[in-house]
mmCIF file of C-alpha atoms and ligand atoms in Angstrom:
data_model
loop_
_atom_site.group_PDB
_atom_site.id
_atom_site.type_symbol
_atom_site.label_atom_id
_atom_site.label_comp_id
_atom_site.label_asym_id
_atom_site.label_seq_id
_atom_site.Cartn_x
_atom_site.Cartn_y
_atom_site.Cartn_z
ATOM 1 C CA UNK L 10 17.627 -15.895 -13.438
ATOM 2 C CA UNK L 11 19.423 -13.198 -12.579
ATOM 3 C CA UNK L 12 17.915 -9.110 -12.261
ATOM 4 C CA UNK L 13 19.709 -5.603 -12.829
ATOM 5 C CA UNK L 14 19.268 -4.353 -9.277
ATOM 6 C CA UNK L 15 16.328 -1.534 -9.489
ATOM 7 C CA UNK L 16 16.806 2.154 -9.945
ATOM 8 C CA UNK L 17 17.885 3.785 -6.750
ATOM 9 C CA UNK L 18 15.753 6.881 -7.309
ATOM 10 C CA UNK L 19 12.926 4.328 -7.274
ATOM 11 C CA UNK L 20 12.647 3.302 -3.733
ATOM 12 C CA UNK L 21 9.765 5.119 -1.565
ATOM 13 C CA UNK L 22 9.433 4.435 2.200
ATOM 14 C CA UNK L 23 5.844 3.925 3.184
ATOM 15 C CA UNK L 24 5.935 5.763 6.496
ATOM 16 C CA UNK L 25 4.956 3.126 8.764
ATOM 17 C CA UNK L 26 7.885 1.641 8.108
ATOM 18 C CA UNK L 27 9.982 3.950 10.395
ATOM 19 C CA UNK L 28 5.992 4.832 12.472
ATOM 20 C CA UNK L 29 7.437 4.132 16.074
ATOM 21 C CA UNK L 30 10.244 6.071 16.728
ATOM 22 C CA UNK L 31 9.541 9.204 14.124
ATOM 23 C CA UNK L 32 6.863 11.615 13.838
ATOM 24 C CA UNK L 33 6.061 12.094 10.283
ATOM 25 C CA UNK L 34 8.132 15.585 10.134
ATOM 26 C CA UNK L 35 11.135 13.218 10.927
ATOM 27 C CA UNK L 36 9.923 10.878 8.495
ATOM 28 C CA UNK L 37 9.908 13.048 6.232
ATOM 29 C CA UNK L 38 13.578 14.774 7.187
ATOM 30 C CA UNK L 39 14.674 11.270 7.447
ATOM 31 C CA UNK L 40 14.212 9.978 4.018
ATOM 32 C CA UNK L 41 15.349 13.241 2.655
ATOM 33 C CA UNK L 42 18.838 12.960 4.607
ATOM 34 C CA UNK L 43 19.171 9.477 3.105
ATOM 35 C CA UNK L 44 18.254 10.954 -0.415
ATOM 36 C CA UNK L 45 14.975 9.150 -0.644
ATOM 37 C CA UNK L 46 12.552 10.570 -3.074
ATOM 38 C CA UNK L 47 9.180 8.331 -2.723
ATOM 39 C CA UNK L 48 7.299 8.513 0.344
ATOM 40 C CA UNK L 49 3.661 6.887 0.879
ATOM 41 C CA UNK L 50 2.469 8.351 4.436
ATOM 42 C CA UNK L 51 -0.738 7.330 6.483
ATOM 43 C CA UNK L 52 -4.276 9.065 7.150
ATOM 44 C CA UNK L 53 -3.233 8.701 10.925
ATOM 45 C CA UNK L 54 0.228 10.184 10.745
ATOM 46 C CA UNK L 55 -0.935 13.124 8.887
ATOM 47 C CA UNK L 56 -3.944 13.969 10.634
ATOM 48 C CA UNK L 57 -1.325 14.403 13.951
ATOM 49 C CA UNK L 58 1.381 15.964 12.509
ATOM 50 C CA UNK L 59 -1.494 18.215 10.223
ATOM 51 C CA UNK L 60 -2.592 18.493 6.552
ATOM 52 C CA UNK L 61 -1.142 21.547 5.459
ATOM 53 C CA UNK L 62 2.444 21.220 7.194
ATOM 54 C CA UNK L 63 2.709 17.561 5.998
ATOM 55 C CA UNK L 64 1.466 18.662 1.943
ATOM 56 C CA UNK L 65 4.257 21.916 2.328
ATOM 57 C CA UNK L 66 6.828 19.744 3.382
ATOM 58 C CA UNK L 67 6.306 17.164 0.921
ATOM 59 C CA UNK L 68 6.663 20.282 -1.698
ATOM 60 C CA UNK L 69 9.500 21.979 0.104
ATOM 61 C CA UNK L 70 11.369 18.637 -0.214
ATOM 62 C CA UNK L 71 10.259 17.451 -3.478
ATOM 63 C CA UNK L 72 8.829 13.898 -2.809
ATOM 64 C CA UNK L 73 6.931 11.843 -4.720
ATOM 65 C CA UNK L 74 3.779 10.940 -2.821
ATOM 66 C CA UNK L 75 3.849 7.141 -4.042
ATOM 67 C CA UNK L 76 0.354 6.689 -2.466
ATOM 68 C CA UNK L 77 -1.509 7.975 0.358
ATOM 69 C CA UNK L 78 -2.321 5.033 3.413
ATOM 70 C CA UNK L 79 -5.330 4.714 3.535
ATOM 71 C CA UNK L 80 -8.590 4.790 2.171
ATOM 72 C CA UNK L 81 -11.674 1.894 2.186
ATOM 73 C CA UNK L 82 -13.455 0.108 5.278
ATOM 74 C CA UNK L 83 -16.710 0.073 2.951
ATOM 75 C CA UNK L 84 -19.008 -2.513 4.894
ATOM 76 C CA UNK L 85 -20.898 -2.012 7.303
ATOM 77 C CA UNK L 86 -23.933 -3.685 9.425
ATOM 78 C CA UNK L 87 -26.328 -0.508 8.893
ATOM 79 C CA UNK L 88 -26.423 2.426 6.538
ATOM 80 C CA UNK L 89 -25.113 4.640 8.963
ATOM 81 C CA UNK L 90 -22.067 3.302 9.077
ATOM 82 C CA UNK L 91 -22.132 2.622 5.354
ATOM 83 C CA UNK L 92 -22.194 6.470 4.881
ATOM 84 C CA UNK L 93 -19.847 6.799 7.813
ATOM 85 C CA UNK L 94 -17.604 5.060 5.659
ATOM 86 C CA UNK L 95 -18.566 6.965 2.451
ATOM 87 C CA UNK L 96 -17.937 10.449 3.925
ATOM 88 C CA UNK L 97 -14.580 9.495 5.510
ATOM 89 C CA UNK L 98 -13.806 8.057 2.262
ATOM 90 C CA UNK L 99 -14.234 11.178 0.590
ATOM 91 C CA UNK L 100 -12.409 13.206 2.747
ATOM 92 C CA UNK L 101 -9.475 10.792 2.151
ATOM 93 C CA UNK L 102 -9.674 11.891 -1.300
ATOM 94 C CA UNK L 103 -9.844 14.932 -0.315
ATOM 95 C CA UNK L 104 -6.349 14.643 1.433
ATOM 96 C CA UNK L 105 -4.598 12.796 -1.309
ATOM 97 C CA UNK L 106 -5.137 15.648 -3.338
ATOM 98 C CA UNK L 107 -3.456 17.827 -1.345
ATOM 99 C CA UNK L 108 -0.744 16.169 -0.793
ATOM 100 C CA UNK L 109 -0.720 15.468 -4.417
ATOM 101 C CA UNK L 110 -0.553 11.088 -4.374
ATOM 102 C CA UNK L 111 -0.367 9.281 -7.034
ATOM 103 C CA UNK L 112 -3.121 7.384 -5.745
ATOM 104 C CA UNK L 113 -5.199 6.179 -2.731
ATOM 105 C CA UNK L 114 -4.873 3.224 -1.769
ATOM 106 C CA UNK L 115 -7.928 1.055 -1.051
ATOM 107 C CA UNK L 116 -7.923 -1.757 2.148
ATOM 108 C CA UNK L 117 -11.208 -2.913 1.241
ATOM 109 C CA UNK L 118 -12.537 -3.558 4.545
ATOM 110 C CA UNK L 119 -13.592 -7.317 5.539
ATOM 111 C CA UNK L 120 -16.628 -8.711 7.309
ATOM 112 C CA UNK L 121 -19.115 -6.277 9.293
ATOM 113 C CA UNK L 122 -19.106 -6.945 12.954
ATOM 114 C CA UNK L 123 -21.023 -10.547 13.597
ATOM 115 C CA UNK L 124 -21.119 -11.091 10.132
ATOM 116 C CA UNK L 125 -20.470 -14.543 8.206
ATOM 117 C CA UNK L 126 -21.611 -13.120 4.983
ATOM 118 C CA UNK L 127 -18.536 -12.624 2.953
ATOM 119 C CA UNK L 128 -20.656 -12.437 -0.388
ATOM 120 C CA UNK L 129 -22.491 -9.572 0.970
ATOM 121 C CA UNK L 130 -19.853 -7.400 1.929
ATOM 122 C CA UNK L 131 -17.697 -8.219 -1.101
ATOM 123 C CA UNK L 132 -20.657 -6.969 -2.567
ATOM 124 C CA UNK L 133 -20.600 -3.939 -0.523
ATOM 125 C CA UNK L 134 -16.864 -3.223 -1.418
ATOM 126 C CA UNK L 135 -17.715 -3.247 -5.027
ATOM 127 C CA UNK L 136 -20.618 -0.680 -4.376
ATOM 128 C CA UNK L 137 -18.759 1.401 -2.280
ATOM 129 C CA UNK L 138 -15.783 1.604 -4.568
ATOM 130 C CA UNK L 139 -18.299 2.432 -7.438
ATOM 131 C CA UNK L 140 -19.730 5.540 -5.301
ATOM 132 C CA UNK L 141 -16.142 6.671 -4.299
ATOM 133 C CA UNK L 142 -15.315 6.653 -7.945
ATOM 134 C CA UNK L 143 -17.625 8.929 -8.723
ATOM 135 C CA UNK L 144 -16.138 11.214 -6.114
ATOM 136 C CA UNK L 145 -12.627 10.660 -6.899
ATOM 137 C CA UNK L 146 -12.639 10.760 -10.841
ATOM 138 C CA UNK L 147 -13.416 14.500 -11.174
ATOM 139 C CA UNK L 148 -10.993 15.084 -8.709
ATOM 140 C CA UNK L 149 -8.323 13.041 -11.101
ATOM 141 C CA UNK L 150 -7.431 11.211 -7.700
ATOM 142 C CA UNK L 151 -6.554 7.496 -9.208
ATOM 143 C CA UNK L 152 -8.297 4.610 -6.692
ATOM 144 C CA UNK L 153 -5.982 1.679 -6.183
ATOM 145 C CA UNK L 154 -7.339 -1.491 -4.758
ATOM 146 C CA UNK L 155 -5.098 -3.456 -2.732
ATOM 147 C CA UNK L 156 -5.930 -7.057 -2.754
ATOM 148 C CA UNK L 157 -4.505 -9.078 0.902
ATOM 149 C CA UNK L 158 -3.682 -11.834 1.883
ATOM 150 C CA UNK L 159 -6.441 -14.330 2.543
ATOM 151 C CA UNK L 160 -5.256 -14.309 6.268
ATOM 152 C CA UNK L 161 -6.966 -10.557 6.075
ATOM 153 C CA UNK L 162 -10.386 -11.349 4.527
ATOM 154 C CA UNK L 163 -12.469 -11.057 8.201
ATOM 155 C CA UNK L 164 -11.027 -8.138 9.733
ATOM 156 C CA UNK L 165 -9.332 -5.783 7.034
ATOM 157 C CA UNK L 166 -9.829 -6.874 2.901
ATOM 158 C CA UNK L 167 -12.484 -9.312 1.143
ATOM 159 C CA UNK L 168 -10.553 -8.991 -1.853
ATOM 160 C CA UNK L 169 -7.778 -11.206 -1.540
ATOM 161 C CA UNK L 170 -6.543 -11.850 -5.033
ATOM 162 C CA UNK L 171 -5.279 -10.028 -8.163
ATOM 163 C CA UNK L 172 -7.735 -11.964 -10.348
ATOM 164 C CA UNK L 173 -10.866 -10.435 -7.912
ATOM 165 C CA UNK L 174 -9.150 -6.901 -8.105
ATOM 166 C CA UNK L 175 -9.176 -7.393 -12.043
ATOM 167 C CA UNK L 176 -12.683 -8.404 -11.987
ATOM 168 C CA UNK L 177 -13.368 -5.227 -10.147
ATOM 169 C CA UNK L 178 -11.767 -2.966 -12.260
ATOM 170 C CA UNK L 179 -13.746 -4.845 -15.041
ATOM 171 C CA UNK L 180 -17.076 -4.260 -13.808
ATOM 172 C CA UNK L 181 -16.682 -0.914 -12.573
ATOM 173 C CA UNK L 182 -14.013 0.333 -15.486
ATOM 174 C CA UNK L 183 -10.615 1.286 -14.838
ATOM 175 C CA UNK L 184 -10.503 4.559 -15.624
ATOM 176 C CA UNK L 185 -9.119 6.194 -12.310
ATOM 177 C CA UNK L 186 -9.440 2.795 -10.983
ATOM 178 C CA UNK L 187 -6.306 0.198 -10.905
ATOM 179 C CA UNK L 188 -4.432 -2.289 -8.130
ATOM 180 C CA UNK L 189 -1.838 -1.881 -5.402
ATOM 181 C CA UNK L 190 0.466 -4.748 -6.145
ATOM 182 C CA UNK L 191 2.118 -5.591 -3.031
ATOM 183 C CA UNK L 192 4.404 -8.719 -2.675
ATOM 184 C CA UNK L 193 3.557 -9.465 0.844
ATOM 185 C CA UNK L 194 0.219 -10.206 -0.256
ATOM 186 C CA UNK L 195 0.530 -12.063 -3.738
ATOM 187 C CA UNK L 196 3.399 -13.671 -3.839
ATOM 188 C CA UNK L 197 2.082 -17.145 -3.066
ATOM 189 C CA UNK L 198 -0.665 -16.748 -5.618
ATOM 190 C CA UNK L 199 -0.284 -19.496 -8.562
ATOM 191 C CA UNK L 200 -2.005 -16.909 -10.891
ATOM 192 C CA UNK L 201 0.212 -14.105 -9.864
ATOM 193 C CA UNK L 202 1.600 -13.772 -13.270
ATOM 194 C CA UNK L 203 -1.161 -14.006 -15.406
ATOM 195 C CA UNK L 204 -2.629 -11.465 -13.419
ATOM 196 C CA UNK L 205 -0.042 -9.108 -13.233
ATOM 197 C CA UNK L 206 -0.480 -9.483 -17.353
ATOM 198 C CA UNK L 207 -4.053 -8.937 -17.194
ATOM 199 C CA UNK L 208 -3.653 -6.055 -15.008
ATOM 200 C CA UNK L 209 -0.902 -4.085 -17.471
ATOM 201 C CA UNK L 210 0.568 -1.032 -17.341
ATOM 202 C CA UNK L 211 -2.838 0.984 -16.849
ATOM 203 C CA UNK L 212 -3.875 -0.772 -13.748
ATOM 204 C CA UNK L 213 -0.446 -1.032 -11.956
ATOM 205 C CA UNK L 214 -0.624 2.036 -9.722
ATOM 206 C CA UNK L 215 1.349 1.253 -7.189
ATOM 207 C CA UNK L 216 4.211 -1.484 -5.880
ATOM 208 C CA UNK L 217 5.065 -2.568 -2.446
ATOM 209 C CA UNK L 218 7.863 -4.679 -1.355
ATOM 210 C CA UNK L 219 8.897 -6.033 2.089
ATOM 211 C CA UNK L 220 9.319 -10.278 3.111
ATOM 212 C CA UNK L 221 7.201 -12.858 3.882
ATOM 213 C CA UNK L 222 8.777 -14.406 7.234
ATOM 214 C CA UNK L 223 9.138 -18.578 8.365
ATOM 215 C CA UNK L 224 7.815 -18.483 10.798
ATOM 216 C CA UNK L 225 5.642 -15.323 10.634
ATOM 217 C CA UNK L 226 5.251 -14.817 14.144
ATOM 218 C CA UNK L 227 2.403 -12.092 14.230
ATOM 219 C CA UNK L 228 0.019 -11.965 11.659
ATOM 220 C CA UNK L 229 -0.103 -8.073 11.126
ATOM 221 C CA UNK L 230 2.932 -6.930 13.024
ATOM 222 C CA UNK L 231 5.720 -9.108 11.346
ATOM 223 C CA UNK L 232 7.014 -8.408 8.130
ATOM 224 C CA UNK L 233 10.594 -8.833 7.065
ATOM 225 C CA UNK L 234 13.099 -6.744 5.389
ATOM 226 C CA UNK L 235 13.216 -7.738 2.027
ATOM 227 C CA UNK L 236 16.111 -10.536 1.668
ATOM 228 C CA UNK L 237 15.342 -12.105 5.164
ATOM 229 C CA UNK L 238 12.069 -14.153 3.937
ATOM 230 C CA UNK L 239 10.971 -16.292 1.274
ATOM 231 C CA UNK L 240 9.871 -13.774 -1.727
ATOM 232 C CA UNK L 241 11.025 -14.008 -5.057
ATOM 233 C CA UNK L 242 10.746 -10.039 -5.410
ATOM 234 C CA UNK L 243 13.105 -9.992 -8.396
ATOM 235 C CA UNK L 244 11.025 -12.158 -10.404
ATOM 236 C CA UNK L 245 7.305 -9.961 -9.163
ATOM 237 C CA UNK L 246 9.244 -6.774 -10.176
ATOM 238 C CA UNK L 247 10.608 -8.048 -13.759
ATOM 239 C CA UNK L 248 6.924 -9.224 -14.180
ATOM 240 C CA UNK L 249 5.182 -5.179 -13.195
ATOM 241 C CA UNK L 250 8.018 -3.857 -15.221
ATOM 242 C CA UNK L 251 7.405 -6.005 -17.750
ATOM 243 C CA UNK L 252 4.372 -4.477 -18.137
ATOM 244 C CA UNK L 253 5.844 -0.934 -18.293
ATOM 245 C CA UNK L 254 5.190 -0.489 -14.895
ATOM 246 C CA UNK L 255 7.921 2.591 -14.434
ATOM 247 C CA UNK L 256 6.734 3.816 -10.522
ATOM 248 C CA UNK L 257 8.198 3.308 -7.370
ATOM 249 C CA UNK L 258 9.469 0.542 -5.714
ATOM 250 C CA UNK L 259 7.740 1.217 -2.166
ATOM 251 C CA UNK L 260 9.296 -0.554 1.386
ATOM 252 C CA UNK L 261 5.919 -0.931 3.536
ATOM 253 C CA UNK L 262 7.159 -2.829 7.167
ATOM 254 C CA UNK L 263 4.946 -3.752 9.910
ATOM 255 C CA UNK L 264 7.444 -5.352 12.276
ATOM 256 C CA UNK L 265 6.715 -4.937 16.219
ATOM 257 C CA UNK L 266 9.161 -6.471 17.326
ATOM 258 C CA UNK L 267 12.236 -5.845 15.057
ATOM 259 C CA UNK L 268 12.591 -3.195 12.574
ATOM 260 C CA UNK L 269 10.043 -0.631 14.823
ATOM 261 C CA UNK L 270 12.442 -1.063 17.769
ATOM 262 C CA UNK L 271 15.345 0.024 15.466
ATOM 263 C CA UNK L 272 17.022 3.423 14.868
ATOM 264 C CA UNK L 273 15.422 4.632 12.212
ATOM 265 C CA UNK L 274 18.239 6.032 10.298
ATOM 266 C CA UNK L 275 19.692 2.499 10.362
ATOM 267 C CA UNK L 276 16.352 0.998 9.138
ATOM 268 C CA UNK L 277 16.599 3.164 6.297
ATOM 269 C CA UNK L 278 19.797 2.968 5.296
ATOM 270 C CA UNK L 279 18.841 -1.328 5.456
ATOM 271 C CA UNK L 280 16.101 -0.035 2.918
ATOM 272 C CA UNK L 281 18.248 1.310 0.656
ATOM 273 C CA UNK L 282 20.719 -1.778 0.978
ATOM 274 C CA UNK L 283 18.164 -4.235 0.227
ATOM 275 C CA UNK L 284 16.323 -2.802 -2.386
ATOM 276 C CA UNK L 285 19.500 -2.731 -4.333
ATOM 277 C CA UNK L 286 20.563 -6.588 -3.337
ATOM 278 C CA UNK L 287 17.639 -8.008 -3.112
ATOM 279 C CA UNK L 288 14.853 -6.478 -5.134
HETATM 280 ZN ZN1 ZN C 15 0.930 -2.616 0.855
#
C-alpha cells in the first residue's frame, strides 16, 4: 500500500526530542530556523527556561503548541499525595493555557509506591481525571489521555490500551476529554484499528510518531527515528486521518544514547527527512 508523504507544515517536534544539547529558547529558535511550525514542550523545560518567556516566544514565532508534556501522576498511597497530585495537575492546566496547547497531555501515572493493586489505581486515574476535568473544561483546556505501552503500567501509565482510553472517555464523557495516539505505544495492538475508529475525529487530539527499535536496548531511553524500526506509521496515520484527524504529526524521541548525543540541527533536519519518507 503505498501513502502520499504527509504535509510538511504538519510536523511538530516534541521538545525532548532535541532536550540534551538545547535549552528550550534554542528549541524553540531551532525549529523555527528549520521552518518547523508544531512544537509540544515539557512542564520541566518550561519551568527553567520560565512561563512567560517560553508563552511570548511561542507567540513571537507563531507555533502551534501541539500539546503541552505533561500532566497526570494521579495515584497515590495517601490523600496527601492524591491532592499533591491534584493541585500540580491544575497548575499544569494552568500553564497550557498560557502557552495556548491544544491540549495536555495525560501520563496516567502507574502503581503507588509498594503497591500490587493495579485495579485500585486504575481506579484512581479514572477519578482523578474526572476531578481534573472539572478544572480544565471551563478553562476550554482539552485533556488527552495517552495510553503506553504495557512495559509502562508499574512506574508511569495503567492505561495501556486505546480500547481502556475509549472506555474512559465513555464513562467520564468526552467533551474536553480525548486520546494521545502515539505509535510507539500502539502499534503492536491487534485492536489498534478498531480503536482508532471508535475513537474518531472528536477524540484524536493529538499524534506522535517516532520507531519502535530490535533490539530496544533501554526501555525509556531508546526510541528510533522513524524509518530505523519496525512501525508501520504510514498505515497508523492513513487510519487517524481517516478519521479526519487534520493535526500535527508530532516527532517525540527519547534516545540516550543516539539521537540526544547528536547536533541538534542535524537531528532536526533527520525529522524533517523522515517524516516525509517514512511517515
Ligand atoms: Zn507520546
Amino acid at each position: 500500500m503505498s501513502h502520499r508523504p504527509p504535509d510538511p507544515k504538519l510536523l511538530s517536534i516534541n521538545t525532548a526530542t532535541v532536550r540534551k544539547r538545547w535549552n528550550l529558547g534554542e528549541i524553540f529558535e531551532g525549529c523555527a530556523r528549520h521552518g518547523i511550525q508544531g512544537v509540544s514542550p515539557w512542564r520541566d523545560q518550561v519551568q527553567t527556561f520560565g512561563l512567560t518567556e517560553s508563552a511570548k516566544m511561542v507567540r513571537d514565532l507563531g507555533f502551534v503548541v501541539t500539546g503541552y508534556c505533561r500532566g497526570g501522576m494521579f495515584p497515590g498511597s495517601t490523600p496527601e499525595e492524591i491532592v499533591a497530585a491534584r493541585d500540580d495537575n491544575r497548575r499544569a492546566v494552568d500553564e497550557a493555557c498560557e502557552l495556548g496547547a491544544t491540549c495536555l497531555v495525560l501520563v496516567v501515572g502507574g502503581l503507588p509506591k509498594g503497591s500490587k493493586d493495579i485495579l485500585g489505581a486504575r481506579a484512581q486515574v479514572r477519578d482523578g481525571i474526572g476531578e481534573l476535568l472539572d478544572y480544565a473544561r471551563p478553562r476550554n483546556m482539552p485533556l488527552a489521555i495517552e495510553p503506553l505501552h504495557p512495559m509502562y503500567a508499574a512506574d508511569r501509565a495503567c492505561v495501556n490500551t486505546t480500547a481502556h482510553a475509549n472506555d474512559l472517555c465513555d464513562e467520564l464523557g468526552d467533551d474536553g476529554l480525548g486520546i494521545a495516539l502515539d505509535v510507539y505505544h500502539v502499534w503492536w495492538d491487534p485492536y489498534i484499528h478498531r480503536e482508532i475508529n471508535r475513537a474518531g475525529k472528536k477524540r484524536i487530539l493529538a499524534f506522535h510518531i517516532c520507531d519502535w527499535l530490535v533490539p530496544t536496548r533501554d526501555l525509556l531511553l531508546d526510541r528510533g527515528m522513524m524509518g530505523d524500526g519496525v512501525i508501520d506509521i504510514p498505515s497508523l496515520r492513513a487510519a487517524v486521518e481517516g478519521q479526519g484527524y487534520e493535526g500535527f504529526h508530532e516527532v517525540e524521541i527519547f534516545s540516550g544514547q543516539d539521537w540526544w548525543e547528536r547536533p541538534p540541527d542535524e537531528v532536526l533536519k533527520t525529522c524533517i527527512e523522515r517524516h516525509q519518507s517514512c511517515c
